[in-house]
PDB file of C-alpha atoms in Angstrom:
ATOM      1  CA  ARG U1155     -10.726 138.475 -26.726  1.00 47.00           C
ATOM      2  CA  ALA U1156     -13.951 140.290 -26.897  1.00 47.00           C
ATOM      3  CA  VAL U1157     -15.647 142.851 -24.734  1.00 45.00           C
ATOM      4  CA  SER U1158     -19.352 143.402 -24.840  1.00 41.00           C
ATOM      5  CA  ARG U1159     -21.258 146.500 -23.861  1.00 39.00           C
ATOM      6  CA  GLY U1160     -21.794 145.135 -20.362  1.00 38.00           C
ATOM      7  CA  GLY U1161     -18.219 145.793 -19.267  1.00 40.00           C
ATOM      8  CA  ALA U1162     -16.960 142.219 -19.270  1.00 38.00           C
ATOM      9  CA  ASN U1163     -15.793 139.872 -21.972  1.00 40.00           C
ATOM     10  CA  ARG U1164     -17.882 136.928 -23.178  1.00 36.00           C
ATOM     11  CA  GLN U1165     -16.813 134.722 -20.298  1.00 35.00           C
ATOM     12  CA  GLY U1166     -17.828 137.401 -17.772  1.00 36.00           C
ATOM     13  CA  CYS U1167     -14.236 138.283 -16.897  1.00 40.00           C
ATOM     14  CA  PRO U1168     -13.763 141.990 -16.108  1.00 44.00           C
ATOM     15  CA  ARG U1169     -10.175 141.914 -17.394  1.00 50.00           C
ATOM     16  CA  HIS U1170     -11.023 144.190 -20.315  1.00 53.00           C
ATOM     17  CA  LYS U1171     -13.333 146.991 -19.392  1.00 52.00           C
ATOM     18  CA  ALA U1172     -15.681 148.004 -22.155  1.00 51.00           C
ATOM     19  CA  PRO U1173     -15.265 151.566 -23.345  1.00 55.00           C
ATOM     20  CA  SER U1174     -18.303 153.725 -22.839  1.00 55.00           C
ATOM     21  CA  GLY U1175     -20.284 156.157 -24.964  1.00 57.00           C
ATOM     22  CA  MET U1176     -18.994 157.258 -28.336  1.00 62.00           C
ATOM     23  CA  ALA U1177     -15.723 155.334 -27.965  1.00 63.00           C
ATOM     24  CA  ALA U1178     -17.659 152.097 -27.534  1.00 59.00           C
ATOM     25  CA  GLN U1179     -19.758 152.705 -30.608  1.00 68.00           C
ATOM     26  CA  ARG U1180     -16.732 153.686 -32.674  1.00 85.00           C
ATOM     27  CA  LEU U1181     -14.674 150.604 -31.730  1.00 93.00           C
ATOM     28  CA  GLU U1182     -17.471 148.070 -31.625  1.00 93.00           C
ATOM     29  CA  CYS U1183     -17.872 145.599 -34.487  1.00 94.00           C
ATOM     30  CA  PRO U1184     -21.268 146.195 -36.157  1.00 92.00           C
ATOM     31  CA  VAL U1185     -21.744 142.436 -36.606  1.00 93.00           C
ATOM     32  CA  CYS U1186     -20.985 140.943 -33.172  1.00 94.00           C
ATOM     33  CA  LEU U1187     -21.416 144.253 -31.284  1.00 93.00           C
ATOM     34  CA  GLU U1188     -18.208 143.639 -29.341  1.00 93.00           C
ATOM     35  CA  VAL U1189     -14.805 145.303 -29.154  1.00 93.00           C
ATOM     36  CA  GLN U1190     -12.497 142.564 -30.443  1.00 92.00           C
ATOM     37  CA  ASP U1191      -8.729 142.423 -29.984  1.00 92.00           C
ATOM     38  CA  GLY U1192      -6.629 141.634 -33.033  1.00 92.00           C
ATOM     39  CA  GLN U1193      -7.059 142.518 -36.669  1.00 95.00           C
ATOM     40  CA  GLN U1194      -9.793 144.863 -37.773  1.00 96.00           C
ATOM     41  CA  HIS U1195     -10.890 144.933 -41.416  1.00 96.00           C
ATOM     42  CA  GLN U1196     -12.631 147.651 -43.382  1.00 95.00           C
ATOM     43  CA  CYS U1197     -14.433 148.153 -46.664  1.00 95.00           C
ATOM     44  CA  ARG U1198     -13.400 150.833 -49.179  1.00 94.00           C
ATOM     45  CA  GLU U1199     -15.921 153.197 -47.581  1.00 94.00           C
ATOM     46  CA  GLY U1200     -14.154 152.878 -44.199  1.00 93.00           C
ATOM     47  CA  HIS U1201     -16.683 150.717 -42.352  1.00 95.00           C
ATOM     48  CA  VAL U1202     -14.750 148.672 -39.807  1.00 96.00           C
ATOM     49  CA  PHE U1203     -15.550 145.168 -38.555  1.00 95.00           C
ATOM     50  CA  CYS U1204     -13.524 142.562 -36.697  1.00 95.00           C
ATOM     51  CA  ALA U1205     -11.520 139.955 -38.610  1.00 95.00           C
ATOM     52  CA  SER U1206     -13.421 137.197 -36.831  1.00 94.00           C
ATOM     53  CA  CYS U1207     -16.737 138.390 -38.240  1.00 93.00           C
ATOM     54  CA  ASP U1208     -15.134 139.086 -41.627  1.00 93.00           C
ATOM     55  CA  SER U1209     -13.939 135.481 -41.858  1.00 92.00           C
ATOM     56  CA  SER U1210     -17.469 134.254 -41.184  1.00 91.00           C
ATOM     57  CA  LEU U1211     -19.089 136.274 -44.009  1.00 89.00           C
ATOM     58  CA  ARG U1212     -20.658 134.083 -46.666  1.00 86.00           C
ATOM     59  CA  ALA U1213     -19.921 134.444 -50.352  1.00 84.00           C
ATOM     60  CA  PRO U1214     -20.352 136.812 -51.978  1.00 89.00           C
ATOM     61  CA  ARG U1215     -18.558 138.752 -49.256  1.00 91.00           C
ATOM     62  CA  ARG U1216     -20.132 142.164 -48.635  1.00 93.00           C
ATOM     63  CA  CYS U1217     -19.584 144.929 -46.089  1.00 94.00           C
ATOM     64  CA  PRO U1218     -21.988 144.361 -43.198  1.00 92.00           C
ATOM     65  CA  GLU U1219     -22.808 148.101 -43.139  1.00 93.00           C
ATOM     66  CA  CYS U1220     -23.046 149.340 -46.744  1.00 95.00           C
ATOM     67  CA  ARG U1221     -23.191 145.984 -48.577  1.00 95.00           C
ATOM     68  CA  MET U1222     -20.263 146.991 -50.835  1.00 93.00           C
ATOM     69  CA  ALA U1223     -18.557 143.971 -52.404  1.00 94.00           C
ATOM     70  CA  LEU U1224     -15.402 142.913 -50.582  1.00 94.00           C
ATOM     71  CA  GLY U1225     -12.440 141.227 -52.208  1.00 90.00           C
ATOM     72  CA  PRO U1226     -11.097 137.857 -51.081  1.00 91.00           C
ATOM     73  CA  LEU U1227     -10.393 137.498 -47.363  1.00 91.00           C
ATOM     74  CA  SER U1228      -6.683 137.097 -48.156  1.00 90.00           C
ATOM     75  CA  GLN U1229      -6.737 140.682 -49.483  1.00 92.00           C
ATOM     76  CA  ALA U1230      -8.733 142.216 -46.632  1.00 94.00           C
ATOM     77  CA  ILE U1231      -7.980 145.866 -45.901  1.00 95.00           C
ATOM     78  CA  ARG U1232      -6.739 146.240 -42.335  1.00 96.00           C
ATOM     79  CA  CYS U1233      -7.665 149.244 -40.242  1.00 95.00           C
ATOM     80  CA  ARG U1234      -4.518 149.720 -38.178  1.00 96.00           C
ATOM     81  CA  SER U1235      -5.747 152.923 -36.523  1.00 95.00           C
ATOM     82  CA  HIS U1236      -8.727 150.979 -35.168  1.00 94.00           C
ATOM     83  CA  GLU U1237      -6.409 148.187 -33.985  1.00 95.00           C
ATOM     84  CA  GLU U1238      -4.170 150.736 -32.228  1.00 95.00           C
ATOM     85  CA  SER U1239      -7.161 152.397 -30.543  1.00 94.00           C
ATOM     86  CA  ILE U1240      -8.337 149.037 -29.208  1.00 93.00           C
ATOM     87  CA  ALA U1241      -4.814 148.130 -28.055  1.00 94.00           C
ATOM     88  CA  ALA U1242      -4.685 151.417 -26.094  1.00 94.00           C
ATOM     89  CA  LEU U1243      -7.847 150.625 -24.117  1.00 93.00           C
ATOM     90  CA  PRO U1244      -7.382 149.934 -20.404  1.00 94.00           C
ATOM     91  CA  ALA U1245      -7.033 146.372 -19.176  1.00 94.00           C
ATOM     92  CA  ALA U1246      -5.986 144.656 -15.968  1.00 96.00           C
ATOM     93  CA  CYS U1247      -3.760 141.641 -15.377  1.00 96.00           C
ATOM     94  CA  SER U1248      -5.920 138.662 -14.439  1.00 95.00           C
ATOM     95  CA  HIS U1249      -3.255 137.510 -11.945  1.00 94.00           C
ATOM     96  CA  CYS U1250      -2.143 140.638 -10.076  1.00 95.00           C
ATOM     97  CA  GLY U1251      -4.637 143.276 -11.222  1.00 95.00           C
ATOM     98  CA  LEU U1252      -1.966 145.578 -12.675  1.00 96.00           C
ATOM     99  CA  ALA U1253      -3.590 148.333 -14.725  1.00 97.00           C
ATOM    100  CA  THR U1254      -2.205 148.268 -18.257  1.00 96.00           C
ATOM    101  CA  THR U1255      -3.514 148.335 -21.826  1.00 96.00           C
ATOM    102  CA  ARG U1256      -5.130 145.617 -23.897  1.00 94.00           C
ATOM    103  CA  GLY U1257      -2.115 145.658 -26.194  1.00 94.00           C
ATOM    104  CA  GLU U1258       0.312 145.005 -23.336  1.00 96.00           C
ATOM    105  CA  VAL U1259      -1.657 142.801 -20.948  1.00 96.00           C
ATOM    106  CA  ALA U1260      -0.846 139.459 -22.645  1.00 93.00           C
ATOM    107  CA  ALA U1261       2.919 140.069 -22.504  1.00 95.00           C
ATOM    108  CA  HIS U1262       2.683 141.144 -18.861  1.00 96.00           C
ATOM    109  CA  GLU U1263       0.614 138.093 -17.932  1.00 95.00           C
ATOM    110  CA  GLN U1264       3.283 135.771 -19.364  1.00 93.00           C
ATOM    111  CA  ASP U1265       5.887 137.253 -16.996  1.00 92.00           C
ATOM    112  CA  CYS U1266       3.612 138.228 -14.091  1.00 94.00           C
ATOM    113  CA  PRO U1267       5.101 137.079 -10.776  1.00 92.00           C
ATOM    114  CA  GLN U1268       1.573 136.216  -9.598  1.00 93.00           C
ATOM    115  CA  ARG U1269       0.889 133.896 -12.563  1.00 94.00           C
ATOM    116  CA  PRO U1270       0.640 130.310 -11.339  1.00 94.00           C
ATOM    117  CA  ARG U1271       3.515 128.097 -12.483  1.00 94.00           C
ATOM    118  CA  VAL U1272       3.633 124.321 -12.724  1.00 94.00           C
ATOM    119  CA  CYS U1273       6.505 122.078 -11.775  1.00 93.00           C
ATOM    120  CA  PRO U1274       8.852 121.268 -14.675  1.00 90.00           C
ATOM    121  CA  ALA U1275       8.269 117.620 -13.741  1.00 92.00           C
ATOM    122  CA  ALA U1276       4.491 117.889 -14.248  1.00 91.00           C
ATOM    123  CA  GLU U1277       4.642 115.430 -17.157  1.00 90.00           C
ATOM    124  CA  ALA U1278       6.338 112.950 -14.845  1.00 90.00           C
ATOM    125  CA  GLY U1279       3.433 113.209 -12.408  1.00 93.00           C
ATOM    126  CA  CYS U1280       4.015 116.189 -10.117  1.00 94.00           C
ATOM    127  CA  ALA U1281       0.785 118.084  -9.481  1.00 95.00           C
ATOM    128  CA  TRP U1282       2.382 121.142  -7.790  1.00 95.00           C
ATOM    129  CA  SER U1283       1.263 124.569  -8.923  1.00 94.00           C
ATOM    130  CA  GLY U1284       2.349 127.798  -7.276  1.00 94.00           C
ATOM    131  CA  LEU U1285       3.995 131.186  -7.590  1.00 93.00           C
ATOM    132  CA  LEU U1286       7.326 131.824  -9.300  1.00 89.00           C
ATOM    133  CA  ALA U1287       8.838 132.847  -5.947  1.00 89.00           C
ATOM    134  CA  ASP U1288       8.094 129.358  -4.569  1.00 94.00           C
ATOM    135  CA  LYS U1289       9.112 127.377  -7.649  1.00 92.00           C
ATOM    136  CA  ALA U1290      12.846 126.959  -6.875  1.00 92.00           C
ATOM    137  CA  ALA U1291      12.167 125.724  -3.335  1.00 95.00           C
ATOM    138  CA  HIS U1292       9.636 123.235  -4.668  1.00 95.00           C
ATOM    139  CA  GLU U1293      11.990 121.947  -7.370  1.00 92.00           C
ATOM    140  CA  ALA U1294      14.721 121.328  -4.796  1.00 93.00           C
ATOM    141  CA  THR U1295      12.490 118.926  -2.861  1.00 93.00           C
ATOM    142  CA  CYS U1296      10.178 117.548  -5.546  1.00 94.00           C
ATOM    143  CA  PRO U1297      10.883 113.812  -5.964  1.00 94.00           C
ATOM    144  CA  PHE U1298       9.775 113.970  -9.603  1.00 92.00           C
ATOM    145  CA  ALA U1299      12.131 116.880 -10.378  1.00 91.00           C
ATOM    146  CA  VAL U1300      15.017 115.241  -8.486  1.00 90.00           C
ATOM    147  CA  CYS U1301      14.461 112.028 -10.446  1.00 92.00           C
ATOM    148  CA  GLN U1302      14.382 113.936 -13.755  1.00 89.00           C
ATOM    149  CA  ARG U1303      17.668 115.691 -12.910  1.00 89.00           C
ATOM    150  CA  MET U1304      19.289 112.321 -12.155  1.00 90.00           C
ATOM    151  CA  MET U1305      17.829 110.642 -15.244  1.00 90.00           C
ATOM    152  CA  ALA U1306      18.824 113.326 -17.770  1.00 88.00           C
ATOM    153  CA  PRO U1307      22.546 112.419 -17.942  1.00 91.00           C
ATOM    154  CA  LEU U1308      21.706 108.699 -17.970  1.00 92.00           C
ATOM    155  CA  GLN U1309      19.288 109.181 -20.865  1.00 92.00           C
ATOM    156  CA  SER U1310      21.980 111.070 -22.795  1.00 92.00           C
ATOM    157  CA  GLU U1311      24.407 108.230 -22.154  1.00 94.00           C
ATOM    158  CA  VAL U1312      21.850 105.672 -23.396  1.00 94.00           C
ATOM    159  CA  VAL U1313      21.424 107.661 -26.623  1.00 95.00           C
ATOM    160  CA  GLU U1314      25.207 107.722 -27.132  1.00 95.00           C
ATOM    161  CA  LEU U1315      25.510 103.985 -26.408  1.00 95.00           C
ATOM    162  CA  ARG U1316      22.727 103.179 -28.886  1.00 96.00           C
ATOM    163  CA  ALA U1317      24.479 105.206 -31.582  1.00 95.00           C
ATOM    164  CA  GLU U1318      27.765 103.427 -30.829  1.00 96.00           C
ATOM    165  CA  ASN U1319      25.979 100.057 -30.897  1.00 96.00           C
ATOM    166  CA  GLU U1320      24.542 100.846 -34.348  1.00 96.00           C
ATOM    167  CA  ARG U1321      28.031 101.752 -35.622  1.00 96.00           C
ATOM    168  CA  VAL U1322      29.469  98.485 -34.274  1.00 95.00           C
ATOM    169  CA  GLN U1323      26.563  96.482 -35.754  1.00 94.00           C
ATOM    170  CA  ALA U1324      27.243  98.105 -39.130  1.00 94.00           C
ATOM    171  CA  GLN U1325      30.898  97.028 -38.916  1.00 93.00           C
ATOM    172  CA  VAL U1326      30.033  93.479 -37.779  1.00 92.00           C
ATOM    173  CA  ALA U1327      27.447  92.821 -40.512  1.00 90.00           C
ATOM    174  CA  PRO U1328      30.008  92.553 -43.382  1.00 90.00           C
ATOM    175  CA  LEU U1329      32.244  90.319 -41.228  1.00 89.00           C
ATOM    176  CA  ARG U1330      29.339  87.958 -40.550  1.00 88.00           C
ATOM    177  CA  ALA U1331      28.609  87.824 -44.258  1.00 87.00           C
ATOM    178  CA  GLN U1332      32.243  86.833 -44.979  1.00 88.00           C
ATOM    179  CA  VAL U1333      32.198  84.050 -42.341  1.00 85.00           C
ATOM    180  CA  ALA U1334      28.932  82.584 -43.558  1.00 74.00           C
TER     181      ALA U1334
END
């Protein structure tokens, strides 16, 4: 995820607020001019740039700031202090607005009670989407979910019967050969 100087990420979502002033300049990638989450790479002189921009450098790979030769991308030097500084920046949950950090927001959003959930029978055709608090009540009355619960044991039984049928067929095959 990237944050530009305007205070919103590329898609215009204010989830990650852009740092201001010196912090913004220090954490901003000199290539894309954004504060990128994830790995940050650096040259031997300490110039930091995001891994996304590093992976797009053409051969011969050179530091975008000082033009020093860089080794292969597989041996890129990570700047963990830069990564930690970015992870500590403020962020808000896109579902409930909880104020947290960029490093913690993704984990929170996975478990956020306000995150929309889909019915477990969505693949069977149910189009319901709602909050976690409403999910159990929906599942109890959803015809697709009820059908799936009834079908599950039957499908297991079919699998067992097919395996048994294959075993019987394997035993019958030599007997047929003897009779013929």
